[in-house]
């Protein structure tokens, strides 16, 4: 099972705080931690730990963080042949509040230096994959180039449209599975996403644009999904939440693995929810996932 992830790498600078700092306020952090992050890297590391053969295409910075970030990917079994060191490593400054809420400032650094030429140079890797996993922390032109290569070669595309931003109709119609959260879904469609009926309407509008399936992650409320055959909700199991940072990434990495094992969409969502539920019980965006979670 070959999964290619095209995306971002970051070093996450995490500050535990009593509450998210307000404008004009100064507060003390009770603890500071460095974690590996970046939506692309998080998804790649999850898929690799779940037994997939994962190639990562993206950048790390030409600095000390960059060396560590690349080494971490390798340690987690991710192939980094297509990961040059350029510029400054991306950073996420994360406040993690006692309530479990977080807020993130993203400094993209090397992630915004990913080029279309770089993606095209790795056409063979994308073309020979069972799935291409994409997010939106690198330039949209690079995302679109990767999607074009996948489409031309019949590779299914899972696009996690985060951080939220508008997406062209031409990209949407290439997407096999789109995985927004409620906020991202509202931004993509311009529709409300509060009730199940709202979700039905918003997902229907994306299917009409040619998206194969939509899986909306709803945090502790589970997820809502729709493809041309079915739609429905999948509940999340209650867990002891420590840190929700990267929960969506664990979900996406696991979803890709389950789909590549030819599980149905609903079965794959159930599996991804289980993995994401486990991920939030640990601090940091890249949880250690035991081999017992691997799809048999
Ligand atoms: O999805 C969580 C990730 O978003 C963090 O690891 C951070 O780096 C940001 O990219």
PDB file of C-alpha atoms and ligand atoms in Angstrom:
ATOM      1  CA  UNK A   1       0.000   0.000   0.000  1.00  0.00           C
ATOM      2  CA  UNK A   2       1.681   3.199  -1.230  1.00  0.00           C
ATOM      3  CA  UNK A   3       0.538   6.586  -0.026  1.00  0.00           C
ATOM      4  CA  UNK A   4       2.143   9.837  -1.151  1.00  0.00           C
ATOM      5  CA  UNK A   5       1.701  12.892   1.028  1.00  0.00           C
ATOM      6  CA  UNK A   6       2.422  16.288  -0.524  1.00  0.00           C
ATOM      7  CA  UNK A   7       2.462  18.961   2.146  1.00  0.00           C
ATOM      8  CA  UNK A   8       3.965  20.822   5.043  1.00  0.00           C
ATOM      9  CA  UNK A   9       6.398  20.169   7.869  1.00  0.00           C
ATOM     10  CA  UNK A  10       6.601  22.331  10.985  1.00  0.00           C
ATOM     11  CA  UNK A  11       8.168  22.483  14.374  1.00  0.00           C
ATOM     12  CA  UNK A  12       5.343  23.075  16.847  1.00  0.00           C
ATOM     13  CA  UNK A  13       6.220  25.439  19.714  1.00  0.00           C
ATOM     14  CA  UNK A  14       3.549  24.574  22.257  1.00  0.00           C
ATOM     15  CA  UNK A  15       2.757  26.734  25.301  1.00  0.00           C
ATOM     16  CA  UNK A  16       0.400  25.434  27.984  1.00  0.00           C
ATOM     17  CA  UNK A  17      -1.679  28.377  29.208  1.00  0.00           C
ATOM     18  CA  UNK A  18      -4.603  28.852  31.618  1.00  0.00           C
ATOM     19  CA  UNK A  19      -6.598  30.410  28.767  1.00  0.00           C
ATOM     20  CA  UNK A  20      -5.962  31.653  25.238  1.00  0.00           C
ATOM     21  CA  UNK A  21      -4.338  35.076  25.522  1.00  0.00           C
ATOM     22  CA  UNK A  22      -6.614  38.016  24.675  1.00  0.00           C
ATOM     23  CA  UNK A  23      -5.603  41.163  22.755  1.00  0.00           C
ATOM     24  CA  UNK A  24      -3.484  43.399  25.012  1.00  0.00           C
ATOM     25  CA  UNK A  25      -3.103  40.713  27.691  1.00  0.00           C
ATOM     26  CA  UNK A  26       0.143  39.121  28.959  1.00  0.00           C
ATOM     27  CA  UNK A  27      -0.057  35.728  30.659  1.00  0.00           C
ATOM     28  CA  UNK A  28       2.404  33.144  31.926  1.00  0.00           C
ATOM     29  CA  UNK A  29       2.724  29.783  30.256  1.00  0.00           C
ATOM     30  CA  UNK A  30       2.963  26.898  32.728  1.00  0.00           C
ATOM     31  CA  UNK A  31       4.906  24.624  30.364  1.00  0.00           C
ATOM     32  CA  UNK A  32       6.645  24.809  26.991  1.00  0.00           C
ATOM     33  CA  UNK A  33       7.184  21.841  24.683  1.00  0.00           C
ATOM     34  CA  UNK A  34       8.593  21.322  21.193  1.00  0.00           C
ATOM     35  CA  UNK A  35       6.739  18.806  19.045  1.00  0.00           C
ATOM     36  CA  UNK A  36       7.035  17.753  15.421  1.00  0.00           C
ATOM     37  CA  UNK A  37       4.114  19.079  13.398  1.00  0.00           C
ATOM     38  CA  UNK A  38       2.811  20.357  10.097  1.00  0.00           C
ATOM     39  CA  UNK A  39      -0.365  18.900   8.665  1.00  0.00           C
ATOM     40  CA  UNK A  40       1.452  17.066   5.875  1.00  0.00           C
ATOM     41  CA  UNK A  41       4.080  15.528   8.144  1.00  0.00           C
ATOM     42  CA  UNK A  42       1.467  14.613  10.770  1.00  0.00           C
ATOM     43  CA  UNK A  43      -0.642  12.773   8.203  1.00  0.00           C
ATOM     44  CA  UNK A  44       2.406  11.034   6.725  1.00  0.00           C
ATOM     45  CA  UNK A  45       3.631   9.866  10.146  1.00  0.00           C
ATOM     46  CA  UNK A  46       0.162   8.548  11.054  1.00  0.00           C
ATOM     47  CA  UNK A  47      -0.187   6.590   7.803  1.00  0.00           C
ATOM     48  CA  UNK A  48       3.312   5.162   8.179  1.00  0.00           C
ATOM     49  CA  UNK A  49       2.703   4.033  11.757  1.00  0.00           C
ATOM     50  CA  UNK A  50      -0.468   2.327  10.553  1.00  0.00           C
ATOM     51  CA  UNK A  51       1.552   0.193   8.150  1.00  0.00           C
ATOM     52  CA  UNK A  52       1.495   2.137   4.869  1.00  0.00           C
ATOM     53  CA  UNK A  53       4.563   2.721   2.722  1.00  0.00           C
ATOM     54  CA  UNK A  54       4.634   6.532   2.717  1.00  0.00           C
ATOM     55  CA  UNK A  55       6.524   8.953   0.457  1.00  0.00           C
ATOM     56  CA  UNK A  56       6.578  12.581   1.546  1.00  0.00           C
ATOM     57  CA  UNK A  57       7.037  15.446  -0.920  1.00  0.00           C
ATOM     58  CA  UNK A  58       7.682  18.848   0.678  1.00  0.00           C
ATOM     59  CA  UNK A  59      10.393  20.971   2.264  1.00  0.00           C
ATOM     60  CA  UNK A  60      12.184  21.306   5.554  1.00  0.00           C
ATOM     61  CA  UNK A  61      14.240  24.373   6.472  1.00  0.00           C
ATOM     62  CA  UNK A  62      18.029  24.506   5.961  1.00  0.00           C
ATOM     63  CA  UNK A  63      18.498  24.859   9.724  1.00  0.00           C
ATOM     64  CA  UNK A  64      18.682  22.826  12.903  1.00  0.00           C
ATOM     65  CA  UNK A  65      14.893  22.400  13.178  1.00  0.00           C
ATOM     66  CA  UNK A  66      14.884  21.213   9.570  1.00  0.00           C
ATOM     67  CA  UNK A  67      17.452  18.478  10.296  1.00  0.00           C
ATOM     68  CA  UNK A  68      15.392  17.271  13.238  1.00  0.00           C
ATOM     69  CA  UNK A  69      12.109  17.383  11.335  1.00  0.00           C
ATOM     70  CA  UNK A  70      13.571  15.340   8.455  1.00  0.00           C
ATOM     71  CA  UNK A  71      15.199  12.847  10.825  1.00  0.00           C
ATOM     72  CA  UNK A  72      11.873  12.407  12.611  1.00  0.00           C
ATOM     73  CA  UNK A  73      10.110  11.572   9.343  1.00  0.00           C
ATOM     74  CA  UNK A  74      12.788   8.988   8.590  1.00  0.00           C
ATOM     75  CA  UNK A  75      12.602   7.564  12.122  1.00  0.00           C
ATOM     76  CA  UNK A  76       8.847   7.096  11.615  1.00  0.00           C
ATOM     77  CA  UNK A  77       9.488   5.147   8.390  1.00  0.00           C
ATOM     78  CA  UNK A  78       8.531   7.921   5.935  1.00  0.00           C
ATOM     79  CA  UNK A  79      10.554   8.126   2.694  1.00  0.00           C
ATOM     80  CA  UNK A  80      12.158  11.603   2.457  1.00  0.00           C
ATOM     81  CA  UNK A  81      13.958  11.343  -0.907  1.00  0.00           C
ATOM     82  CA  UNK A  82      11.791  14.249  -2.115  1.00  0.00           C
ATOM     83  CA  UNK A  83      12.370  16.508   0.905  1.00  0.00           C
ATOM     84  CA  UNK A  84      15.039  19.164   0.241  1.00  0.00           C
ATOM     85  CA  UNK A  85      16.256  21.650   2.872  1.00  0.00           C
ATOM     86  CA  UNK A  86      15.487  25.242   1.884  1.00  0.00           C
ATOM     87  CA  UNK A  87      14.867  28.488   3.761  1.00  0.00           C
ATOM     88  CA  UNK A  88      13.655  28.427   7.344  1.00  0.00           C
ATOM     89  CA  UNK A  89      11.678  25.556   8.902  1.00  0.00           C
ATOM     90  CA  UNK A  90       7.955  26.262   9.281  1.00  0.00           C
ATOM     91  CA  UNK A  91       6.810  26.913  12.815  1.00  0.00           C
ATOM     92  CA  UNK A  92       3.467  26.743  14.576  1.00  0.00           C
ATOM     93  CA  UNK A  93       3.164  28.751  17.778  1.00  0.00           C
ATOM     94  CA  UNK A  94       0.442  26.920  19.666  1.00  0.00           C
ATOM     95  CA  UNK A  95      -1.369  27.997  22.834  1.00  0.00           C
ATOM     96  CA  UNK A  96      -2.946  24.994  24.518  1.00  0.00           C
ATOM     97  CA  UNK A  97      -5.428  26.099  27.185  1.00  0.00           C
ATOM     98  CA  UNK A  98      -6.519  24.195  30.315  1.00  0.00           C
ATOM     99  CA  UNK A  99      -9.970  23.902  28.689  1.00  0.00           C
ATOM    100  CA  UNK A 100      -8.411  21.884  25.848  1.00  0.00           C
ATOM    101  CA  UNK A 101      -8.930  24.735  23.359  1.00  0.00           C
ATOM    102  CA  UNK A 102      -5.991  25.782  21.231  1.00  0.00           C
ATOM    103  CA  UNK A 103      -4.988  28.645  18.963  1.00  0.00           C
ATOM    104  CA  UNK A 104      -2.247  28.499  16.346  1.00  0.00           C
ATOM    105  CA  UNK A 105      -0.060  31.090  14.602  1.00  0.00           C
ATOM    106  CA  UNK A 106       1.540  29.554  11.513  1.00  0.00           C
ATOM    107  CA  UNK A 107       4.860  30.753  10.143  1.00  0.00           C
ATOM    108  CA  UNK A 108       5.055  28.870   6.820  1.00  0.00           C
ATOM    109  CA  UNK A 109       8.782  29.325   6.089  1.00  0.00           C
ATOM    110  CA  UNK A 110      10.047  26.518   3.822  1.00  0.00           C
ATOM    111  CA  UNK A 111       6.509  25.244   3.212  1.00  0.00           C
ATOM    112  CA  UNK A 112       5.712  28.249   1.046  1.00  0.00           C
ATOM    113  CA  UNK A 113       8.842  27.506  -1.023  1.00  0.00           C
ATOM    114  CA  UNK A 114       7.413  24.244  -2.388  1.00  0.00           C
ATOM    115  CA  UNK A 115       7.295  24.694  -6.200  1.00  0.00           C
ATOM    116  CA  UNK A 116       5.343  23.146  -9.050  1.00  0.00           C
ATOM    117  CA  UNK A 117       8.683  22.046 -10.607  1.00  0.00           C
ATOM    118  CA  UNK A 118       9.471  20.163  -7.416  1.00  0.00           C
ATOM    119  CA  UNK A 119       6.130  18.362  -7.596  1.00  0.00           C
ATOM    120  CA  UNK A 120       6.567  17.582 -11.315  1.00  0.00           C
ATOM    121  CA  UNK A 121      10.025  16.159 -10.611  1.00  0.00           C
ATOM    122  CA  UNK A 122       8.248  13.558  -8.442  1.00  0.00           C
ATOM    123  CA  UNK A 123       5.576  12.594 -10.970  1.00  0.00           C
ATOM    124  CA  UNK A 124       6.558   8.916 -10.881  1.00  0.00           C
ATOM    125  CA  UNK A 125       6.155   8.720  -7.098  1.00  0.00           C
ATOM    126  CA  UNK A 126       2.646  10.226  -7.221  1.00  0.00           C
ATOM    127  CA  UNK A 127       1.648   8.184 -10.279  1.00  0.00           C
ATOM    128  CA  UNK A 128       2.608   4.885  -8.650  1.00  0.00           C
ATOM    129  CA  UNK A 129       0.665   5.583  -5.414  1.00  0.00           C
ATOM    130  CA  UNK A 130      -2.599   4.058  -4.273  1.00  0.00           C
ATOM    131  CA  UNK A 131      -3.613   7.420  -2.792  1.00  0.00           C
ATOM    132  CA  UNK A 132      -2.410  11.019  -2.746  1.00  0.00           C
ATOM    133  CA  UNK A 133      -3.003  12.912   0.507  1.00  0.00           C
ATOM    134  CA  UNK A 134      -3.084  16.724   0.288  1.00  0.00           C
ATOM    135  CA  UNK A 135      -3.670  19.666   2.658  1.00  0.00           C
ATOM    136  CA  UNK A 136      -3.380  23.455   2.149  1.00  0.00           C
ATOM    137  CA  UNK A 137      -0.242  24.546   4.031  1.00  0.00           C
ATOM    138  CA  UNK A 138       1.843  24.789   0.827  1.00  0.00           C
ATOM    139  CA  UNK A 139       1.203  27.014  -2.225  1.00  0.00           C
ATOM    140  CA  UNK A 140      -2.070  26.193  -4.010  1.00  0.00           C
ATOM    141  CA  UNK A 141      -0.197  25.885  -7.328  1.00  0.00           C
ATOM    142  CA  UNK A 142       1.802  22.985  -5.877  1.00  0.00           C
ATOM    143  CA  UNK A 143      -1.378  21.339  -4.547  1.00  0.00           C
ATOM    144  CA  UNK A 144      -3.035  21.693  -7.964  1.00  0.00           C
ATOM    145  CA  UNK A 145      -0.006  20.266  -9.785  1.00  0.00           C
ATOM    146  CA  UNK A 146       0.033  17.214  -7.530  1.00  0.00           C
ATOM    147  CA  UNK A 147      -3.720  16.745  -8.040  1.00  0.00           C
ATOM    148  CA  UNK A 148      -3.313  16.971 -11.835  1.00  0.00           C
ATOM    149  CA  UNK A 149      -0.645  14.276 -11.815  1.00  0.00           C
ATOM    150  CA  UNK A 150      -2.781  12.021  -9.627  1.00  0.00           C
ATOM    151  CA  UNK A 151      -5.856  12.498 -11.839  1.00  0.00           C
ATOM    152  CA  UNK A 152      -3.910  11.778 -15.027  1.00  0.00           C
ATOM    153  CA  UNK A 153      -2.706   8.533 -13.477  1.00  0.00           C
ATOM    154  CA  UNK A 154      -5.947   7.348 -11.851  1.00  0.00           C
ATOM    155  CA  UNK A 155      -4.706   7.872  -8.282  1.00  0.00           C
ATOM    156  CA  UNK A 156      -7.406   8.693  -5.705  1.00  0.00           C
ATOM    157  CA  UNK A 157      -7.002  12.096  -4.037  1.00  0.00           C
ATOM    158  CA  UNK A 158      -7.852  12.773  -0.403  1.00  0.00           C
ATOM    159  CA  UNK A 159      -7.825  16.527   0.194  1.00  0.00           C
ATOM    160  CA  UNK A 160      -7.937  17.906   3.720  1.00  0.00           C
ATOM    161  CA  UNK A 161      -8.863  21.564   2.995  1.00  0.00           C
ATOM    162  CA  UNK A 162      -7.005  23.023   5.975  1.00  0.00           C
ATOM    163  CA  UNK A 163      -6.210  25.735   6.868  1.00  0.00           C
ATOM    164  CA  UNK A 164      -9.484  26.978   5.413  1.00  0.00           C
ATOM    165  CA  UNK A 165      -9.330  28.775   2.097  1.00  0.00           C
ATOM    166  CA  UNK A 166     -11.338  28.863  -1.130  1.00  0.00           C
ATOM    167  CA  UNK A 167     -10.653  26.038  -3.618  1.00  0.00           C
ATOM    168  CA  UNK A 168     -11.161  26.259  -7.386  1.00  0.00           C
ATOM    169  CA  UNK A 169     -13.936  24.208  -8.979  1.00  0.00           C
ATOM    170  CA  UNK A 170     -11.336  22.607 -11.245  1.00  0.00           C
ATOM    171  CA  UNK A 171      -9.479  21.226  -8.203  1.00  0.00           C
ATOM    172  CA  UNK A 172     -12.671  20.190  -6.405  1.00  0.00           C
ATOM    173  CA  UNK A 173     -13.803  17.984  -9.264  1.00  0.00           C
ATOM    174  CA  UNK A 174     -10.542  16.006  -9.095  1.00  0.00           C
ATOM    175  CA  UNK A 175     -10.979  15.205  -5.399  1.00  0.00           C
ATOM    176  CA  UNK A 176     -12.079  11.678  -4.470  1.00  0.00           C
ATOM    177  CA  UNK A 177     -12.593  12.449  -0.759  1.00  0.00           C
ATOM    178  CA  UNK A 178     -12.725  15.940   0.762  1.00  0.00           C
ATOM    179  CA  UNK A 179     -12.322  16.125   4.554  1.00  0.00           C
ATOM    180  CA  UNK A 180     -13.239  19.585   5.915  1.00  0.00           C
ATOM    181  CA  UNK A 181     -14.204  20.395   9.467  1.00  0.00           C
ATOM    182  CA  UNK A 182     -17.413  22.429   9.978  1.00  0.00           C
ATOM    183  CA  UNK A 183     -15.645  25.804   9.637  1.00  0.00           C
ATOM    184  CA  UNK A 184     -13.801  24.775   6.485  1.00  0.00           C
ATOM    185  CA  UNK A 185     -17.034  23.377   5.012  1.00  0.00           C
ATOM    186  CA  UNK A 186     -18.799  26.693   5.661  1.00  0.00           C
ATOM    187  CA  UNK A 187     -15.979  28.645   3.982  1.00  0.00           C
ATOM    188  CA  UNK A 188     -15.854  26.300   0.987  1.00  0.00           C
ATOM    189  CA  UNK A 189     -19.587  26.351   0.343  1.00  0.00           C
ATOM    190  CA  UNK A 190     -20.752  29.685   1.780  1.00  0.00           C
ATOM    191  CA  UNK A 191     -23.476  27.683   3.548  1.00  0.00           C
ATOM    192  CA  UNK A 192     -24.403  27.128   7.214  1.00  0.00           C
ATOM    193  CA  UNK A 193     -23.036  23.973   8.852  1.00  0.00           C
ATOM    194  CA  UNK A 194     -24.828  23.943  12.207  1.00  0.00           C
ATOM    195  CA  UNK A 195     -27.495  21.254  11.853  1.00  0.00           C
ATOM    196  CA  UNK A 196     -27.542  17.860  10.145  1.00  0.00           C
ATOM    197  CA  UNK A 197     -29.781  19.357   7.459  1.00  0.00           C
ATOM    198  CA  UNK A 198     -27.161  22.148   6.940  1.00  0.00           C
ATOM    199  CA  UNK A 199     -24.452  19.497   6.552  1.00  0.00           C
ATOM    200  CA  UNK A 200     -26.616  17.618   4.044  1.00  0.00           C
ATOM    201  CA  UNK A 201     -27.069  20.750   1.932  1.00  0.00           C
ATOM    202  CA  UNK A 202     -23.405  21.803   2.127  1.00  0.00           C
ATOM    203  CA  UNK A 203     -22.095  18.319   1.249  1.00  0.00           C
ATOM    204  CA  UNK A 204     -24.650  17.997  -1.575  1.00  0.00           C
ATOM    205  CA  UNK A 205     -23.385  21.242  -3.092  1.00  0.00           C
ATOM    206  CA  UNK A 206     -19.823  19.849  -3.133  1.00  0.00           C
ATOM    207  CA  UNK A 207     -20.935  16.564  -4.704  1.00  0.00           C
ATOM    208  CA  UNK A 208     -22.664  18.617  -7.408  1.00  0.00           C
ATOM    209  CA  UNK A 209     -19.295  20.225  -8.138  1.00  0.00           C
ATOM    210  CA  UNK A 210     -17.800  16.780  -8.759  1.00  0.00           C
ATOM    211  CA  UNK A 211     -16.252  15.888  -5.392  1.00  0.00           C
ATOM    212  CA  UNK A 212     -16.465  12.090  -4.990  1.00  0.00           C
ATOM    213  CA  UNK A 213     -17.275  12.069  -1.275  1.00  0.00           C
ATOM    214  CA  UNK A 214     -17.238  14.518   1.630  1.00  0.00           C
ATOM    215  CA  UNK A 215     -16.293  13.545   5.182  1.00  0.00           C
ATOM    216  CA  UNK A 216     -16.890  16.371   7.673  1.00  0.00           C
ATOM    217  CA  UNK A 217     -15.010  16.032  10.951  1.00  0.00           C
ATOM    218  CA  UNK A 218     -17.060  17.316  13.901  1.00  0.00           C
ATOM    219  CA  UNK A 219     -14.614  16.846  16.796  1.00  0.00           C
ATOM    220  CA  UNK A 220     -16.200  15.155  19.804  1.00  0.00           C
ATOM    221  CA  UNK A 221     -19.484  14.939  17.854  1.00  0.00           C
ATOM    222  CA  UNK A 222     -17.915  12.488  15.371  1.00  0.00           C
ATOM    223  CA  UNK A 223     -18.284  12.978  11.641  1.00  0.00           C
ATOM    224  CA  UNK A 224     -20.808  13.339   8.855  1.00  0.00           C
ATOM    225  CA  UNK A 225     -20.268  11.855   5.414  1.00  0.00           C
ATOM    226  CA  UNK A 226     -21.837  11.777   2.003  1.00  0.00           C
ATOM    227  CA  UNK A 227     -21.108  10.091  -1.312  1.00  0.00           C
ATOM    228  CA  UNK A 228     -23.393   9.409  -4.262  1.00  0.00           C
ATOM    229  CA  UNK A 229     -24.816   6.288  -2.560  1.00  0.00           C
ATOM    230  CA  UNK A 230     -25.237   7.204   1.085  1.00  0.00           C
ATOM    231  CA  UNK A 231     -24.917   9.813   3.795  1.00  0.00           C
ATOM    232  CA  UNK A 232     -24.960   9.698   7.567  1.00  0.00           C
ATOM    233  CA  UNK A 233     -23.282  10.391  10.884  1.00  0.00           C
ATOM    234  CA  UNK A 234     -20.563   8.411  12.638  1.00  0.00           C
ATOM    235  CA  UNK A 235     -20.325   8.974  16.394  1.00  0.00           C
ATOM    236  CA  UNK A 236     -16.993   9.503  18.150  1.00  0.00           C
ATOM    237  CA  UNK A 237     -16.287   7.396  21.220  1.00  0.00           C
ATOM    238  CA  UNK A 238     -15.766   9.458  24.402  1.00  0.00           C
ATOM    239  CA  UNK A 239     -12.075   9.687  25.347  1.00  0.00           C
ATOM    240  CA  UNK A 240      -9.923  11.450  27.913  1.00  0.00           C
ATOM    241  CA  UNK A 241      -8.796  14.446  25.812  1.00  0.00           C
ATOM    242  CA  UNK A 242      -5.334  15.912  26.469  1.00  0.00           C
ATOM    243  CA  UNK A 243      -4.622  17.749  23.224  1.00  0.00           C
ATOM    244  CA  UNK A 244      -6.738  17.982  20.076  1.00  0.00           C
ATOM    245  CA  UNK A 245      -3.894  19.470  17.973  1.00  0.00           C
ATOM    246  CA  UNK A 246      -3.446  17.222  14.947  1.00  0.00           C
ATOM    247  CA  UNK A 247      -6.617  15.180  15.579  1.00  0.00           C
ATOM    248  CA  UNK A 248      -7.746  15.949  12.026  1.00  0.00           C
ATOM    249  CA  UNK A 249      -4.345  14.866  10.710  1.00  0.00           C
ATOM    250  CA  UNK A 250      -4.520  11.528  12.515  1.00  0.00           C
ATOM    251  CA  UNK A 251      -8.031  11.129  11.066  1.00  0.00           C
ATOM    252  CA  UNK A 252      -6.849  11.842   7.511  1.00  0.00           C
ATOM    253  CA  UNK A 253      -3.769   9.613   7.700  1.00  0.00           C
ATOM    254  CA  UNK A 254      -5.863   6.741   9.043  1.00  0.00           C
ATOM    255  CA  UNK A 255      -8.678   7.333   6.543  1.00  0.00           C
ATOM    256  CA  UNK A 256      -6.203   7.050   3.654  1.00  0.00           C
ATOM    257  CA  UNK A 257      -4.825   3.783   5.035  1.00  0.00           C
ATOM    258  CA  UNK A 258      -8.265   2.234   5.551  1.00  0.00           C
ATOM    259  CA  UNK A 259      -9.462   3.265   2.084  1.00  0.00           C
ATOM    260  CA  UNK A 260      -6.329   1.807   0.491  1.00  0.00           C
ATOM    261  CA  UNK A 261      -7.230  -1.468   2.220  1.00  0.00           C
ATOM    262  CA  UNK A 262     -10.495  -1.277   0.276  1.00  0.00           C
ATOM    263  CA  UNK A 263     -12.725  -0.735   3.276  1.00  0.00           C
ATOM    264  CA  UNK A 264     -16.029   1.008   2.577  1.00  0.00           C
ATOM    265  CA  UNK A 265     -16.210   4.735   3.225  1.00  0.00           C
ATOM    266  CA  UNK A 266     -18.201   4.201   6.443  1.00  0.00           C
ATOM    267  CA  UNK A 267     -15.831   1.490   7.706  1.00  0.00           C
ATOM    268  CA  UNK A 268     -12.856   3.733   6.913  1.00  0.00           C
ATOM    269  CA  UNK A 269     -14.423   6.624   8.846  1.00  0.00           C
ATOM    270  CA  UNK A 270     -15.043   4.371  11.856  1.00  0.00           C
ATOM    271  CA  UNK A 271     -11.390   3.327  11.796  1.00  0.00           C
ATOM    272  CA  UNK A 272     -10.131   6.915  11.326  1.00  0.00           C
ATOM    273  CA  UNK A 273     -12.311   8.070  14.253  1.00  0.00           C
ATOM    274  CA  UNK A 274     -10.780   5.394  16.464  1.00  0.00           C
ATOM    275  CA  UNK A 275      -7.248   6.489  15.550  1.00  0.00           C
ATOM    276  CA  UNK A 276      -8.069  10.203  15.995  1.00  0.00           C
ATOM    277  CA  UNK A 277      -9.705   9.403  19.353  1.00  0.00           C
ATOM    278  CA  UNK A 278      -6.509   7.719  20.451  1.00  0.00           C
ATOM    279  CA  UNK A 279      -4.355  10.610  19.154  1.00  0.00           C
ATOM    280  CA  UNK A 280      -6.084  13.231  21.332  1.00  0.00           C
ATOM    281  CA  UNK A 281      -5.174  11.327  24.495  1.00  0.00           C
ATOM    282  CA  UNK A 282      -1.516  12.370  23.940  1.00  0.00           C
ATOM    283  CA  UNK A 283       0.186  15.758  23.898  1.00  0.00           C
ATOM    284  CA  UNK A 284       1.535  16.876  20.509  1.00  0.00           C
ATOM    285  CA  UNK A 285       0.324  16.615  16.940  1.00  0.00           C
ATOM    286  CA  UNK A 286       2.141  13.372  16.051  1.00  0.00           C
ATOM    287  CA  UNK A 287       0.987  10.686  18.464  1.00  0.00           C
ATOM    288  CA  UNK A 288       2.778   7.406  18.907  1.00  0.00           C
ATOM    289  CA  UNK A 289       0.343   4.833  17.553  1.00  0.00           C
ATOM    290  CA  UNK A 290       0.831   1.191  18.569  1.00  0.00           C
ATOM    291  CA  UNK A 291       1.009  -1.487  15.862  1.00  0.00           C
ATOM    292  CA  UNK A 292      -2.236  -2.977  17.224  1.00  0.00           C
ATOM    293  CA  UNK A 293      -4.019  -0.142  15.353  1.00  0.00           C
ATOM    294  CA  UNK A 294      -2.746  -1.389  11.982  1.00  0.00           C
ATOM    295  CA  UNK A 295      -5.455  -2.513   9.561  1.00  0.00           C
ATOM    296  CA  UNK A 296      -5.309  -6.319   9.398  1.00  0.00           C
TER     297      UNK A 296
HETATM  298  O1  LIG B   1      -3.083  20.192  12.310  1.00  0.00           O
HETATM  299  C1  LIG B   1      -2.170  20.502  13.321  1.00  0.00           C
HETATM  300  C2  LIG B   1      -0.956  21.134  12.731  1.00  0.00           C
HETATM  301  O2  LIG B   1      -1.292  22.379  12.191  1.00  0.00           O
HETATM  302  C3  LIG B   1       0.133  21.402  13.741  1.00  0.00           C
HETATM  303  O3  LIG B   1       1.036  20.339  13.859  1.00  0.00           O
HETATM  304  C4  LIG B   1       0.764  22.680  13.240  1.00  0.00           C
HETATM  305  O4  LIG B   1       2.082  22.518  12.802  1.00  0.00           O
HETATM  306  C5  LIG B   1      -0.135  23.172  12.135  1.00  0.00           C
HETATM  307  O5  LIG B   1       0.409  22.967  10.901  1.00  0.00           O
END
